[in-house]
Structures are given as structure tokens and as C-alpha cells.
Amino acid sequence: MADAQQQLSGHRKGTPALILPERPRLIVLEGIDLSGRTTQVQLLYDWLAAQRYQVTTTAWRTSPLIADVLARARNQPPLKPLTYSLLYAADQVDRTQRVIRPALQRGEIVLADRYIYTAFARDAARGIDSSWLHNLYRHSVQPDVVFYLHISPEEAVQRRLALQQQRFEARHKKEGQGGKQGKKAKDKKGSKKDAKDSGQQKGLSMTALTAPQPLLLAGDALESFRNFEMRMYSEYQHMQKAFDFTVIEGNQPIDHVQATLRRAIMRLLLEM
């Protein structure tokens, strides 16, 4: 997913593309963490570009002026919620001026991996007043459609655990490959001693000793993540009707979600 997000940085060049000078489109994908937004945006980008539409993409926290500041802030002692709100707003304003408005003025389709509704959900979950947030983003471009990829907070927790497990196993495999090369240089005497030290002579196999173990988030971290996702989920539920979201169940297979998105977008593009 990280690779996909790195590609969400601009429009595809090369083959002459179709533009929509009269009705450019701003298409937004929203959802709580790990709902699959970035994957779906990348697939939509590839599909629309293949249809010869000129497409620009933009993602949350990718302003060249603000991204590094936000990254450093996330690795430091936590900032106050209000400070985060202002930094996120600065990111949105800069991307609107640099990416979104210029692309729409050129008649392009803009795909947004998260938009102002992410700020409404995340910041409200941190205790920021919703009316203040709405006023802060009042000059943002109105999207043509907002697709809300709906998954439950518990599904987000399970996806995070699965992702952590995948990363752990990949790291373990890499370390194991390095260990095999080192073992070849040992003589039989050393190997016997290592086996004794490892407990192999007590009836424990090396496979059992080195097999990846399930990786779980620490209890406090897991509960914190779950609680925050629940608060965000509640905010998104409130916004569904207020902002006329198009709700798509995000727990379906990726290709099913993509097919639903494509049908809805084609209807949108055919509207006069």
C-alpha cells in the first residue's frame, strides 16, 4: 500500500488524454484507517488513464511544504490536537492551490485519497469543535462525489493486526536468510555447541524455536487504536447523510469494490 501511495502524485503523461473543460470532476474516497482507499484510488487512476482521461491524484498529508513537518511531528512527543488541526488544514490549503484547483481548471479528473472529511472525523475524534472545523475548511472545493468505504472499527483492528503480522514474517524471513549464510561458515563442533545452547538437545527442534510467532499489538496500543477508530467511525456515520456520501461496503473483495466504484464513476462522467 505504501508503494501505491507514493504513486499518487500527479497526472499520467504520454498518450493524449480526454479532458472535461465544462465539467471537471473532483472524486473523493473516504473511510476510517485501513478501509482500502489508497488501493482503490490507484486502481481507479490506472483504469481512467487507460480510458484516456487526464487524471490527477492527491492524497492526505502530501503537501511538499507540510508533509515533512507532519512526519517529524508524528515522531515527536504528541502535539496538541489544535496544532494537528492547523497543520492538516495547511496541508489541505496548499494541495488545493498547487494541485486540485489547477487540475480542475485544466478540465482534468481529480481523485482524492481522503479529503476534508478526514479532518472532520479525525479532529472531532480528538475533541475539536466540529463547527470550528467546518469553518476552517469553508474555502475547499466542493467534490462531485464522496465514496465512503465502510468497514467496522473491529475490521480495521483485524486488518492492522494482519498487516503487522505480514511485516513481522517478512522481517523474520529476511533475518533467517542472513542466518543461513552465517551457519555455513561454522564447523561441526561449533554447530553442535550451538545446538546444545539453543535447547535442541532438550527435544526442541530448530523449526519450533525460529518459527514466526503471532505478532500482537501491545494491549494499550491496540485498545487505543480501537477506541480512536470507533470515534472516527461515529463521526463518519454522522456525516453520511449530512454530506450525501455514497456508501460502499469495504469488506468485499478488492475487485468487487473497484467494479462498484467504476460503475458509479462512469455514470458521473456521462452526466451533462
Tab-separated table of C-alpha atoms in Angstrom:
chain	number	residue	atom	x	y	z
A	1	MET	CA	0.000	0.000	0.000
A	2	ALA	CA	2.882	2.350	0.693
A	3	ASP	CA	4.074	1.843	-2.908
A	4	ALA	CA	0.657	2.760	-4.217
A	5	GLN	CA	0.508	5.921	-2.144
A	6	GLN	CA	3.893	7.056	-3.413
A	7	GLN	CA	2.488	6.975	-6.963
A	8	LEU	CA	-0.414	9.296	-6.096
A	9	SER	CA	1.498	12.415	-7.018
A	10	GLY	CA	0.294	13.711	-10.388
A	11	HIS	CA	-1.152	13.013	-13.806
A	12	ARG	CA	-0.015	10.458	-16.337
A	13	LYS	CA	1.752	11.845	-19.381
A	14	GLY	CA	2.233	10.384	-22.833
A	15	THR	CA	-0.873	9.392	-24.785
A	16	PRO	CA	-3.166	12.387	-25.486
A	17	ALA	CA	-5.876	12.273	-22.868
A	18	LEU	CA	-9.506	13.319	-22.674
A	19	ILE	CA	-10.315	16.397	-20.634
A	20	LEU	CA	-13.623	17.724	-19.356
A	21	PRO	CA	-13.432	21.517	-19.852
A	22	GLU	CA	-17.077	22.128	-18.972
A	23	ARG	CA	-17.401	19.672	-16.110
A	24	PRO	CA	-14.153	18.731	-14.408
A	25	ARG	CA	-14.696	16.231	-11.621
A	26	LEU	CA	-13.414	16.004	-8.072
A	27	ILE	CA	-13.897	12.441	-6.839
A	28	VAL	CA	-13.166	11.681	-3.183
A	29	LEU	CA	-12.634	8.377	-1.379
A	30	GLU	CA	-13.077	8.422	2.385
A	31	GLY	CA	-13.116	5.902	5.214
A	32	ILE	CA	-11.526	5.019	8.520
A	33	ASP	CA	-7.983	3.666	8.639
A	34	LEU	CA	-7.256	0.561	6.534
A	35	SER	CA	-10.553	0.777	4.668
A	36	GLY	CA	-8.727	0.323	1.342
A	37	ARG	CA	-8.894	3.875	-0.013
A	38	THR	CA	-5.343	4.087	-1.381
A	39	THR	CA	-5.563	0.768	-3.202
A	40	GLN	CA	-8.866	1.742	-4.808
A	41	VAL	CA	-7.622	5.202	-5.825
A	42	GLN	CA	-4.606	3.667	-7.544
A	43	LEU	CA	-6.805	1.173	-9.402
A	44	LEU	CA	-9.173	3.961	-10.465
A	45	TYR	CA	-6.238	6.046	-11.645
A	46	ASP	CA	-4.933	3.213	-13.824
A	47	TRP	CA	-8.394	2.496	-15.221
A	48	LEU	CA	-9.252	6.123	-16.058
A	49	ALA	CA	-5.834	6.722	-17.606
A	50	ALA	CA	-6.339	3.621	-19.758
A	51	GLN	CA	-9.631	5.190	-20.908
A	52	ARG	CA	-7.544	8.214	-21.960
A	53	TYR	CA	-8.903	10.552	-19.309
A	54	GLN	CA	-6.469	13.081	-17.937
A	55	VAL	CA	-6.260	12.299	-14.221
A	56	THR	CA	-4.587	13.969	-11.271
A	57	THR	CA	-4.404	12.385	-7.828
A	58	THR	CA	-3.899	13.898	-4.425
A	59	ALA	CA	-3.526	12.315	-1.007
A	60	TRP	CA	-3.767	13.444	2.596
A	61	ARG	CA	-0.537	14.811	4.146
A	62	THR	CA	1.360	15.040	0.831
A	63	SER	CA	1.884	18.799	0.538
A	64	PRO	CA	5.618	19.361	-0.127
A	65	LEU	CA	5.534	22.235	2.354
A	66	ILE	CA	3.782	20.410	5.184
A	67	ALA	CA	4.464	16.673	4.763
A	68	ASP	CA	7.908	16.762	6.408
A	69	VAL	CA	6.603	18.875	9.281
A	70	LEU	CA	3.796	16.401	9.915
A	71	ALA	CA	6.172	13.439	9.675
A	72	ARG	CA	8.511	14.962	12.253
A	73	ALA	CA	5.587	15.845	14.495
A	74	ARG	CA	4.346	12.248	14.431
A	75	ASN	CA	7.753	11.017	15.635
A	76	GLN	CA	7.992	13.510	18.480
A	77	PRO	CA	6.044	13.832	21.725
A	78	PRO	CA	2.384	14.295	20.727
A	79	LEU	CA	1.294	17.766	19.678
A	80	LYS	CA	-1.895	19.332	20.943
A	81	PRO	CA	-4.990	18.404	18.889
A	82	LEU	CA	-5.439	22.025	17.811
A	83	THR	CA	-1.883	22.124	16.452
A	84	TYR	CA	-2.513	18.995	14.411
A	85	SER	CA	-5.746	20.515	13.093
A	86	LEU	CA	-3.946	23.606	11.857
A	87	LEU	CA	-1.168	21.562	10.234
A	88	TYR	CA	-3.692	19.351	8.437
A	89	ALA	CA	-5.576	22.442	7.294
A	90	ALA	CA	-2.342	23.937	5.940
A	91	ASP	CA	-1.706	20.708	4.037
A	92	GLN	CA	-5.193	20.837	2.521
A	93	VAL	CA	-4.943	24.513	1.542
A	94	ASP	CA	-1.541	24.047	-0.088
A	95	ARG	CA	-2.657	20.993	-2.085
A	96	THR	CA	-5.821	22.825	-3.132
A	97	GLN	CA	-3.771	25.703	-4.510
A	98	ARG	CA	-0.968	23.625	-6.035
A	99	VAL	CA	-2.804	20.541	-7.275
A	100	ILE	CA	-6.587	20.454	-7.047
A	101	ARG	CA	-7.715	23.814	-8.452
A	102	PRO	CA	-5.146	23.904	-11.293
A	103	ALA	CA	-6.092	20.371	-12.367
A	104	LEU	CA	-9.807	21.165	-12.326
A	105	GLN	CA	-9.184	24.357	-14.295
A	106	ARG	CA	-7.413	22.251	-16.932
A	107	GLY	CA	-10.524	20.082	-17.176
A	108	GLU	CA	-8.975	17.033	-15.533
A	109	ILE	CA	-10.463	14.455	-13.200
A	110	VAL	CA	-9.070	14.715	-9.672
A	111	LEU	CA	-9.035	11.630	-7.441
A	112	ALA	CA	-8.569	12.414	-3.752
A	113	ASP	CA	-7.370	9.785	-1.295
A	114	ARG	CA	-9.097	11.388	1.701
A	115	TYR	CA	-10.335	14.955	1.800
A	116	ILE	CA	-11.678	17.479	4.293
A	117	TYR	CA	-13.974	14.828	5.795
A	118	THR	CA	-10.905	13.069	7.156
A	119	ALA	CA	-10.136	16.215	9.115
A	120	PHE	CA	-13.734	16.453	10.285
A	121	ALA	CA	-13.607	12.863	11.552
A	122	ARG	CA	-10.079	12.702	12.982
A	123	ASP	CA	-10.043	16.116	14.607
A	124	ALA	CA	-13.535	15.778	16.054
A	125	ALA	CA	-12.446	12.399	17.452
A	126	ARG	CA	-9.652	14.287	19.220
A	127	GLY	CA	-12.143	16.716	20.744
A	128	ILE	CA	-12.000	19.652	18.314
A	129	ASP	CA	-15.291	21.512	17.840
A	130	SER	CA	-16.984	20.432	14.602
A	131	SER	CA	-18.382	23.850	13.718
A	132	TRP	CA	-14.894	25.363	14.082
A	133	LEU	CA	-13.531	22.658	11.760
A	134	HIS	CA	-16.209	23.266	9.136
A	135	ASN	CA	-15.429	26.967	9.177
A	136	LEU	CA	-11.693	26.252	8.875
A	137	TYR	CA	-12.251	24.344	5.613
A	138	ARG	CA	-15.021	26.544	4.227
A	139	HIS	CA	-12.994	27.563	1.141
A	140	SER	CA	-12.319	23.999	-0.001
A	141	VAL	CA	-13.517	22.852	-3.410
A	142	GLN	CA	-16.858	21.058	-3.271
A	143	PRO	CA	-16.422	17.464	-4.531
A	144	ASP	CA	-18.734	15.982	-7.142
A	145	VAL	CA	-18.997	12.722	-5.243
A	146	VAL	CA	-17.691	11.256	-1.990
A	147	PHE	CA	-17.366	7.483	-1.828
A	148	TYR	CA	-17.291	6.230	1.743
A	149	LEU	CA	-15.637	2.816	2.022
A	150	HIS	CA	-17.441	1.423	5.028
A	151	ILE	CA	-15.724	-1.039	7.348
A	152	SER	CA	-16.283	-1.519	11.072
A	153	PRO	CA	-13.724	-0.425	13.678
A	154	GLU	CA	-13.169	-4.085	14.558
A	155	GLU	CA	-12.404	-4.864	10.920
A	156	ALA	CA	-9.815	-2.066	10.971
A	157	VAL	CA	-8.244	-3.636	14.061
A	158	GLN	CA	-8.073	-7.052	12.405
A	159	ARG	CA	-6.534	-5.580	9.258
A	160	ARG	CA	-3.924	-3.779	11.303
A	161	LEU	CA	-3.011	-6.950	13.152
A	162	ALA	CA	-2.756	-8.838	9.859
A	163	LEU	CA	-0.537	-6.112	8.405
A	164	GLN	CA	1.714	-6.179	11.446
A	165	GLN	CA	1.953	-9.961	11.168
A	166	GLN	CA	2.911	-9.757	7.487
A	167	ARG	CA	5.648	-7.251	8.248
A	168	PHE	CA	6.941	-9.397	11.098
A	169	GLU	CA	7.081	-12.516	8.938
A	170	ALA	CA	8.836	-10.648	6.124
A	171	ARG	CA	11.436	-9.331	8.572
A	172	HIS	CA	11.865	-12.791	10.113
A	173	LYS	CA	12.342	-14.345	6.672
A	174	LYS	CA	14.967	-11.765	5.759
A	175	GLU	CA	16.836	-12.307	9.011
A	176	GLY	CA	16.596	-16.081	8.551
A	177	GLN	CA	18.182	-15.886	5.121
A	178	GLY	CA	21.088	-13.960	6.569
A	179	GLY	CA	21.433	-16.521	9.358
A	180	LYS	CA	21.658	-19.435	6.926
A	181	GLN	CA	24.698	-17.914	5.230
A	182	GLY	CA	26.409	-17.496	8.572
A	183	LYS	CA	25.725	-21.084	9.585
A	184	LYS	CA	27.565	-22.463	6.553
A	185	ALA	CA	30.815	-20.989	7.875
A	186	LYS	CA	30.579	-22.833	11.204
A	187	ASP	CA	32.383	-26.145	11.744
A	188	LYS	CA	30.688	-29.226	13.077
A	189	LYS	CA	31.975	-28.669	16.582
A	190	GLY	CA	30.597	-25.170	16.693
A	191	SER	CA	27.310	-26.320	15.248
A	192	LYS	CA	26.983	-28.988	17.941
A	193	LYS	CA	27.666	-26.449	20.664
A	194	ASP	CA	25.125	-24.047	19.181
A	195	ALA	CA	22.540	-26.803	19.069
A	196	LYS	CA	23.145	-27.539	22.740
A	197	ASP	CA	22.931	-23.869	23.689
A	198	SER	CA	19.733	-23.418	21.717
A	199	GLY	CA	17.958	-26.211	23.585
A	200	GLN	CA	17.809	-28.558	20.614
A	201	GLN	CA	19.195	-31.390	22.770
A	202	LYS	CA	16.226	-30.975	25.042
A	203	GLY	CA	13.907	-32.155	22.300
A	204	LEU	CA	13.199	-28.716	20.798
A	205	SER	CA	13.541	-28.510	17.009
A	206	MET	CA	15.137	-25.509	15.342
A	207	THR	CA	11.919	-25.052	13.361
A	208	ALA	CA	9.917	-24.679	16.547
A	209	LEU	CA	12.462	-22.277	18.011
A	210	THR	CA	12.653	-19.987	14.993
A	211	ALA	CA	9.136	-20.170	13.573
A	212	PRO	CA	7.389	-16.775	13.428
A	213	GLN	CA	5.134	-16.207	16.388
A	214	PRO	CA	1.845	-14.296	16.132
A	215	LEU	CA	2.528	-10.600	16.448
A	216	LEU	CA	0.057	-8.698	18.557
A	217	LEU	CA	-0.050	-5.028	19.359
A	218	ALA	CA	0.553	-4.243	22.987
A	219	GLY	CA	-2.715	-4.188	24.883
A	220	ASP	CA	-2.714	-0.436	25.481
A	221	ALA	CA	-1.758	0.356	21.877
A	222	LEU	CA	-4.398	-1.972	20.482
A	223	GLU	CA	-7.102	-0.565	22.717
A	224	SER	CA	-6.060	2.993	21.872
A	225	PHE	CA	-6.252	2.226	18.143
A	226	ARG	CA	-9.646	0.551	18.533
A	227	ASN	CA	-11.080	3.440	20.554
A	228	PHE	CA	-9.865	6.045	18.082
A	229	GLU	CA	-11.277	4.118	15.124
A	230	MET	CA	-14.594	3.850	16.952
A	231	ARG	CA	-14.698	7.613	17.487
A	232	MET	CA	-13.828	8.269	13.847
A	233	TYR	CA	-16.390	5.723	12.724
A	234	SER	CA	-19.062	7.531	14.705
A	235	GLU	CA	-18.155	10.831	13.035
A	236	TYR	CA	-18.305	9.269	9.571
A	237	GLN	CA	-21.707	7.776	10.352
A	238	HIS	CA	-22.978	11.257	11.224
A	239	MET	CA	-21.504	12.721	8.025
A	240	GLN	CA	-23.055	10.167	5.668
A	241	LYS	CA	-26.366	11.968	5.336
A	242	ALA	CA	-25.094	15.465	6.049
A	243	PHE	CA	-22.691	15.347	3.094
A	244	ASP	CA	-24.545	12.822	0.929
A	245	PHE	CA	-21.840	10.160	0.887
A	246	THR	CA	-22.139	7.228	-1.497
A	247	VAL	CA	-21.581	4.265	0.812
A	248	ILE	CA	-19.723	1.194	-0.446
A	249	GLU	CA	-19.092	-1.820	1.761
A	250	GLY	CA	-15.313	-2.024	2.062
A	251	ASN	CA	-15.181	-5.568	3.422
A	252	GLN	CA	-15.886	-7.001	-0.037
A	253	PRO	CA	-13.089	-8.338	-2.268
A	254	ILE	CA	-10.970	-5.581	-3.802
A	255	ASP	CA	-12.189	-6.254	-7.341
A	256	HIS	CA	-15.837	-6.099	-6.237
A	257	VAL	CA	-15.312	-2.704	-4.606
A	258	GLN	CA	-13.468	-1.486	-7.702
A	259	ALA	CA	-16.259	-2.627	-10.023
A	260	THR	CA	-18.835	-0.754	-7.934
A	261	LEU	CA	-16.713	2.399	-7.993
A	262	ARG	CA	-16.205	2.201	-11.756
A	263	ARG	CA	-19.923	1.873	-12.458
A	264	ALA	CA	-20.714	4.884	-10.285
A	265	ILE	CA	-17.933	6.986	-11.810
A	266	MET	CA	-18.964	6.171	-15.378
A	267	ARG	CA	-22.481	7.373	-14.573
A	268	LEU	CA	-20.986	10.557	-13.151
A	269	LEU	CA	-18.797	11.178	-16.201
A	270	LEU	CA	-21.710	10.652	-18.586
A	271	GLU	CA	-23.861	13.262	-16.853
A	272	MET	CA	-24.251	16.532	-18.742
